[in-house]
Amino acid sequence: MSGIVAGKIALVTGAGSGIGRAACLVLAREGANIIAADQCGLAAQETHRYGVGGKKHICLSVDVSMSESVNMAMSDIIDNYTVPPSIIVNSAGITRDNFLLKMDERMFQKVLDVNLKGTFLVVQAAAKAMIEAKITRGSIVNVASIVGRTGNIGQCNYSASKAGVEAFTKTVAKEFGPFDIRCNAVVPGFIKSPMTDAVPEKVIQKILPHVAMGRMGRPQEVAEVIAFLSSERSSYVNGACVEVTGG
Ligand code: NAP
């Protein structure tokens, strides 16, 4: 099997939809063995049906916001492959939008729990397993968001979680660089996916004039950057947060 990540094992969270699903497809095209993980096991299976089916690919249910679920998933993966994955893509994420004055405390917490704590839990479990197994040339790719840099009306929870993902990424890069495990993030702009399908057309028409390329991005356009950061082609890129926004 050829490709820029040939023979590597890649765990992708949020694999049942959007950017996570596209990352599975691109990493599989580039020769990786894919673990498609999503809170909806059926959605992860659906990703297999879309084109990553094969005997070295597996799918599993995981709730990234729960440490028991993440730890169980990691131990199932090691049972299956005997070694932990050396590529981790944290794409699981949610929005629960509302104006700050109307923001429900539980909705604020829920978004932090999935987007930021979930990224932490998966990275902690995976990095521990990688270091124990003496895996080198590991690569972790987190999915942040441009609104973590710009802020966005109605997204005080989401924007804060994604700013946190960038700071977290840079810290992980410093802690695990000495183990030859890199950590980077992609910072997508406005990407067409089930997450943004909920955005009303009139809001989309207000956003697009601010995008230099004048259109929304496609999940695959983010996934191609994720694959590059996952691969040895980016062997000296560590702690970087790469915008994929169309300008
Ligand atoms: P998506 O289509 O909604 O995909 C996200 C996936 O994550 C869904 O399958 C979702 O399941 C899953 N998920 C949610 N909570 C989970 C949990 N606790 N444990 C495991 N999986 C969980 O959204 P997307 O657009 O592909 O977004 C992927 C990532 O990119 C997210 O982190 C998002 O914040 C980020 N991002 C997206 C955009 C954009 O414009 N689309 C821009 C910047 C950043 P359910 O469908 O069941 O909730």
Tab-separated table of N, CA and C in Angstrom, residues 103-180:
chain	number	residue	atom	x	y	z
A	103	MET	N	-27.381	32.370	27.264
A	103	MET	CA	-26.646	31.101	27.263
A	103	MET	C	-26.906	30.320	28.548
A	104	ASP	N	-27.424	29.123	28.349
A	104	ASP	CA	-27.682	28.231	29.466
A	104	ASP	C	-26.335	27.667	29.974
A	105	GLU	N	-26.178	27.658	31.285
A	105	GLU	CA	-24.914	27.188	31.864
A	105	GLU	C	-24.564	25.772	31.396
A	106	ARG	N	-25.592	24.905	31.287
A	106	ARG	CA	-25.320	23.513	30.876
A	106	ARG	C	-24.836	23.454	29.421
A	107	MET	N	-25.362	24.347	28.590
A	107	MET	CA	-24.950	24.358	27.179
A	107	MET	C	-23.520	24.902	27.036
A	108	PHE	N	-23.176	25.852	27.908
A	108	PHE	CA	-21.793	26.338	27.925
A	108	PHE	C	-20.863	25.176	28.287
A	109	GLN	N	-21.229	24.474	29.364
A	109	GLN	CA	-20.391	23.382	29.862
A	109	GLN	C	-20.291	22.240	28.855
A	110	LYS	N	-21.417	21.905	28.228
A	110	LYS	CA	-21.466	20.763	27.297
A	110	LYS	C	-20.470	20.964	26.138
A	111	VAL	N	-20.449	22.193	25.616
A	111	VAL	CA	-19.553	22.480	24.489
A	111	VAL	C	-18.091	22.403	24.935
A	112	LEU	N	-17.805	22.935	26.121
A	112	LEU	CA	-16.432	22.817	26.651
A	112	LEU	C	-16.081	21.345	26.865
A	113	ASP	N	-17.057	20.558	27.351
A	113	ASP	CA	-16.789	19.148	27.658
A	113	ASP	C	-16.437	18.340	26.412
A	114	VAL	N	-17.160	18.578	25.333
A	114	VAL	CA	-16.889	17.801	24.112
A	114	VAL	C	-15.660	18.370	23.385
A	115	ASN	N	-15.667	19.660	23.130
A	115	ASN	CA	-14.647	20.230	22.234
A	115	ASN	C	-13.272	20.333	22.887
A	116	LEU	N	-13.235	20.744	24.142
A	116	LEU	CA	-11.927	20.962	24.782
A	116	LEU	C	-11.542	19.788	25.683
A	117	LYS	N	-12.427	19.433	26.624
A	117	LYS	CA	-12.084	18.306	27.503
A	117	LYS	C	-11.977	17.017	26.693
A	118	GLY	N	-12.853	16.855	25.695
A	118	GLY	CA	-12.798	15.651	24.859
A	118	GLY	C	-11.461	15.536	24.145
A	119	THR	N	-10.971	16.643	23.638
A	119	THR	CA	-9.663	16.637	22.966
A	119	THR	C	-8.576	16.255	23.970
A	120	PHE	N	-8.656	16.837	25.159
A	120	PHE	CA	-7.685	16.499	26.212
A	120	PHE	C	-7.730	15.001	26.545
A	121	LEU	N	-8.937	14.453	26.758
A	121	LEU	CA	-9.035	13.054	27.186
A	121	LEU	C	-8.471	12.104	26.130
A	122	VAL	N	-8.780	12.386	24.862
A	122	VAL	CA	-8.290	11.507	23.792
A	122	VAL	C	-6.768	11.628	23.662
A	123	VAL	N	-6.267	12.852	23.728
A	123	VAL	CA	-4.814	13.042	23.607
A	123	VAL	C	-4.102	12.384	24.785
A	124	GLN	N	-4.641	12.551	25.982
A	124	GLN	CA	-3.987	11.962	27.154
A	124	GLN	C	-3.916	10.436	27.038
A	125	ALA	N	-5.060	9.812	26.696
A	125	ALA	CA	-5.091	8.343	26.597
A	125	ALA	C	-4.174	7.862	25.472
A	126	ALA	N	-4.214	8.553	24.334
A	126	ALA	CA	-3.423	8.105	23.185
A	126	ALA	C	-1.934	8.317	23.416
A	127	ALA	N	-1.572	9.472	23.964
A	127	ALA	CA	-0.149	9.763	24.164
A	127	ALA	C	0.444	8.812	25.209
A	128	LYS	N	-0.330	8.527	26.248
A	128	LYS	CA	0.140	7.579	27.272
A	128	LYS	C	0.427	6.223	26.617
A	129	ALA	N	-0.519	5.765	25.797
A	129	ALA	CA	-0.351	4.464	25.128
A	129	ALA	C	0.826	4.503	24.154
A	130	MET	N	0.987	5.615	23.445
A	130	MET	CA	2.095	5.721	22.470
A	130	MET	C	3.439	5.680	23.184
A	131	ILE	N	3.529	6.403	24.293
A	131	ILE	CA	4.808	6.468	25.008
A	131	ILE	C	5.119	5.101	25.622
A	132	GLU	N	4.086	4.456	26.199
A	132	GLU	CA	4.300	3.115	26.782
A	132	GLU	C	4.770	2.121	25.711
A	133	ALA	N	4.206	2.253	24.504
A	133	ALA	CA	4.558	1.323	23.412
A	133	ALA	C	5.804	1.784	22.659
A	134	LYS	N	6.415	2.876	23.147
A	134	LYS	CA	7.634	3.435	22.520
A	134	LYS	C	7.421	3.750	21.033
A	135	ILE	N	6.213	4.245	20.726
A	135	ILE	CA	5.920	4.672	19.347
A	135	ILE	C	6.618	6.007	19.121
A	136	THR	N	7.321	6.117	18.008
A	136	THR	CA	7.891	7.423	17.624
A	136	THR	C	7.235	7.860	16.318
A	137	ARG	N	7.543	9.055	15.878
A	137	ARG	CA	6.925	9.628	14.682
A	137	ARG	C	5.399	9.625	14.793
A	138	GLY	N	4.926	9.895	16.033
A	138	GLY	CA	3.488	10.024	16.228
A	138	GLY	C	3.028	11.408	15.805
A	139	SER	N	1.762	11.513	15.461
A	139	SER	CA	1.220	12.821	15.067
A	139	SER	C	-0.216	12.976	15.560
A	140	ILE	N	-0.435	14.059	16.272
A	140	ILE	CA	-1.776	14.382	16.770
A	140	ILE	C	-2.243	15.631	16.024
A	141	VAL	N	-3.445	15.575	15.477
A	141	VAL	CA	-4.001	16.749	14.783
A	141	VAL	C	-5.346	17.089	15.419
A	142	ASN	N	-5.417	18.265	16.005
A	142	ASN	CA	-6.660	18.733	16.613
A	142	ASN	C	-7.401	19.647	15.637
A	143	VAL	N	-8.712	19.693	15.797
A	143	VAL	CA	-9.502	20.565	14.918
A	143	VAL	C	-10.004	21.747	15.745
A	144	ALA	N	-9.407	22.903	15.496
A	144	ALA	CA	-9.827	24.139	16.178
A	144	ALA	C	-10.864	24.834	15.297
A	145	SER	N	-10.915	26.142	15.305
A	145	SER	CA	-11.848	26.883	14.440
A	145	SER	C	-11.404	28.338	14.377
A	146	ILE	N	-11.657	28.963	13.232
A	146	ILE	CA	-11.297	30.372	13.084
A	146	ILE	C	-12.046	31.242	14.102
A	147	VAL	N	-13.223	30.809	14.546
A	147	VAL	CA	-13.957	31.656	15.501
A	147	VAL	C	-13.289	31.645	16.884
A	148	GLY	N	-12.381	30.705	17.107
A	148	GLY	CA	-11.569	30.746	18.322
A	148	GLY	C	-10.587	31.913	18.297
A	149	ARG	N	-10.333	32.461	17.100
A	149	ARG	CA	-9.445	33.623	16.957
A	149	ARG	C	-10.234	34.920	16.831
A	150	THR	N	-11.380	34.818	16.143
A	150	THR	CA	-12.116	36.054	15.828
A	150	THR	C	-13.260	36.325	16.794
A	151	GLY	N	-13.735	35.267	17.494
A	151	GLY	CA	-14.995	35.379	18.231
A	151	GLY	C	-16.147	35.329	17.243
A	152	ASN	N	-17.334	35.032	17.736
A	152	ASN	CA	-18.505	35.013	16.854
A	152	ASN	C	-19.765	35.193	17.692
A	153	ILE	N	-20.603	36.096	17.254
A	153	ILE	CA	-21.845	36.343	18.003
A	153	ILE	C	-22.622	35.036	18.161
A	154	GLY	N	-23.056	34.751	19.371
A	154	GLY	CA	-23.845	33.547	19.641
A	154	GLY	C	-23.001	32.323	19.962
A	155	GLN	N	-21.674	32.485	19.933
A	155	GLN	CA	-20.818	31.307	20.146
A	155	GLN	C	-19.779	31.540	21.248
A	156	CYS	N	-20.205	32.133	22.376
A	156	CYS	CA	-19.219	32.380	23.442
A	156	CYS	C	-18.643	31.060	23.961
A	157	ASN	N	-19.484	30.015	23.989
A	157	ASN	CA	-19.013	28.702	24.446
A	157	ASN	C	-18.079	28.058	23.415
A	158	TYR	N	-18.545	28.022	22.176
A	158	TYR	CA	-17.787	27.355	21.096
A	158	TYR	C	-16.454	28.064	20.820
A	159	SER	N	-16.506	29.402	20.710
A	159	SER	CA	-15.269	30.128	20.381
A	159	SER	C	-14.230	29.953	21.490
A	160	ALA	N	-14.697	29.977	22.760
A	160	ALA	CA	-13.757	29.786	23.878
A	160	ALA	C	-13.169	28.374	23.845
A	161	SER	N	-14.019	27.384	23.525
A	161	SER	CA	-13.510	26.004	23.487
A	161	SER	C	-12.433	25.868	22.408
A	162	LYS	N	-12.630	26.523	21.270
A	162	LYS	CA	-11.692	26.360	20.157
A	162	LYS	C	-10.403	27.167	20.366
A	163	ALA	N	-10.509	28.317	21.048
A	163	ALA	CA	-9.293	29.035	21.433
A	163	ALA	C	-8.496	28.144	22.387
A	164	GLY	N	-9.223	27.460	23.268
A	164	GLY	CA	-8.575	26.526	24.195
A	164	GLY	C	-7.875	25.398	23.465
A	165	VAL	N	-8.489	24.898	22.399
A	165	VAL	CA	-7.868	23.807	21.629
A	165	VAL	C	-6.523	24.264	21.044
A	166	GLU	N	-6.438	25.516	20.605
A	166	GLU	CA	-5.156	25.998	20.064
A	166	GLU	C	-4.084	26.080	21.160
A	167	ALA	N	-4.443	26.625	22.313
A	167	ALA	CA	-3.460	26.732	23.407
A	167	ALA	C	-3.045	25.339	23.880
A	168	PHE	N	-4.031	24.449	23.955
A	168	PHE	CA	-3.767	23.059	24.352
A	168	PHE	C	-2.788	22.411	23.364
A	169	THR	N	-3.028	22.615	22.081
A	169	THR	CA	-2.182	22.030	21.024
A	169	THR	C	-0.719	22.454	21.204
A	170	LYS	N	-0.518	23.729	21.474
A	170	LYS	CA	0.858	24.230	21.606
A	170	LYS	C	1.546	23.642	22.838
A	171	THR	N	0.776	23.430	23.896
A	171	THR	CA	1.341	22.828	25.107
A	171	THR	C	1.690	21.363	24.882
A	172	VAL	N	0.782	20.629	24.222
A	172	VAL	CA	1.042	19.219	23.919
A	172	VAL	C	2.302	19.105	23.056
A	173	ALA	N	2.439	20.023	22.108
A	173	ALA	CA	3.621	20.001	21.229
A	173	ALA	C	4.912	20.115	22.041
A	174	LYS	N	4.888	20.967	23.051
A	174	LYS	CA	6.089	21.144	23.890
A	174	LYS	C	6.336	19.912	24.762
A	175	GLU	N	5.254	19.328	25.319
A	175	GLU	CA	5.447	18.197	26.231
A	175	GLU	C	5.869	16.922	25.503
A	176	PHE	N	5.333	16.704	24.278
A	176	PHE	CA	5.586	15.431	23.606
A	176	PHE	C	6.608	15.521	22.470
A	177	GLY	N	7.036	16.746	22.137
A	177	GLY	CA	8.100	16.874	21.128
A	177	GLY	C	9.305	16.000	21.458
A	178	PRO	N	9.752	15.988	22.732
A	178	PRO	CA	10.919	15.166	23.068
A	178	PRO	C	10.698	13.663	22.831
A	179	PHE	N	9.419	13.226	22.755
A	179	PHE	CA	9.121	11.810	22.495
A	179	PHE	C	8.919	11.544	20.998
A	180	ASP	N	9.176	12.560	20.167
A	180	ASP	CA	8.946	12.444	18.723
A	180	ASP	C	7.459	12.221	18.414
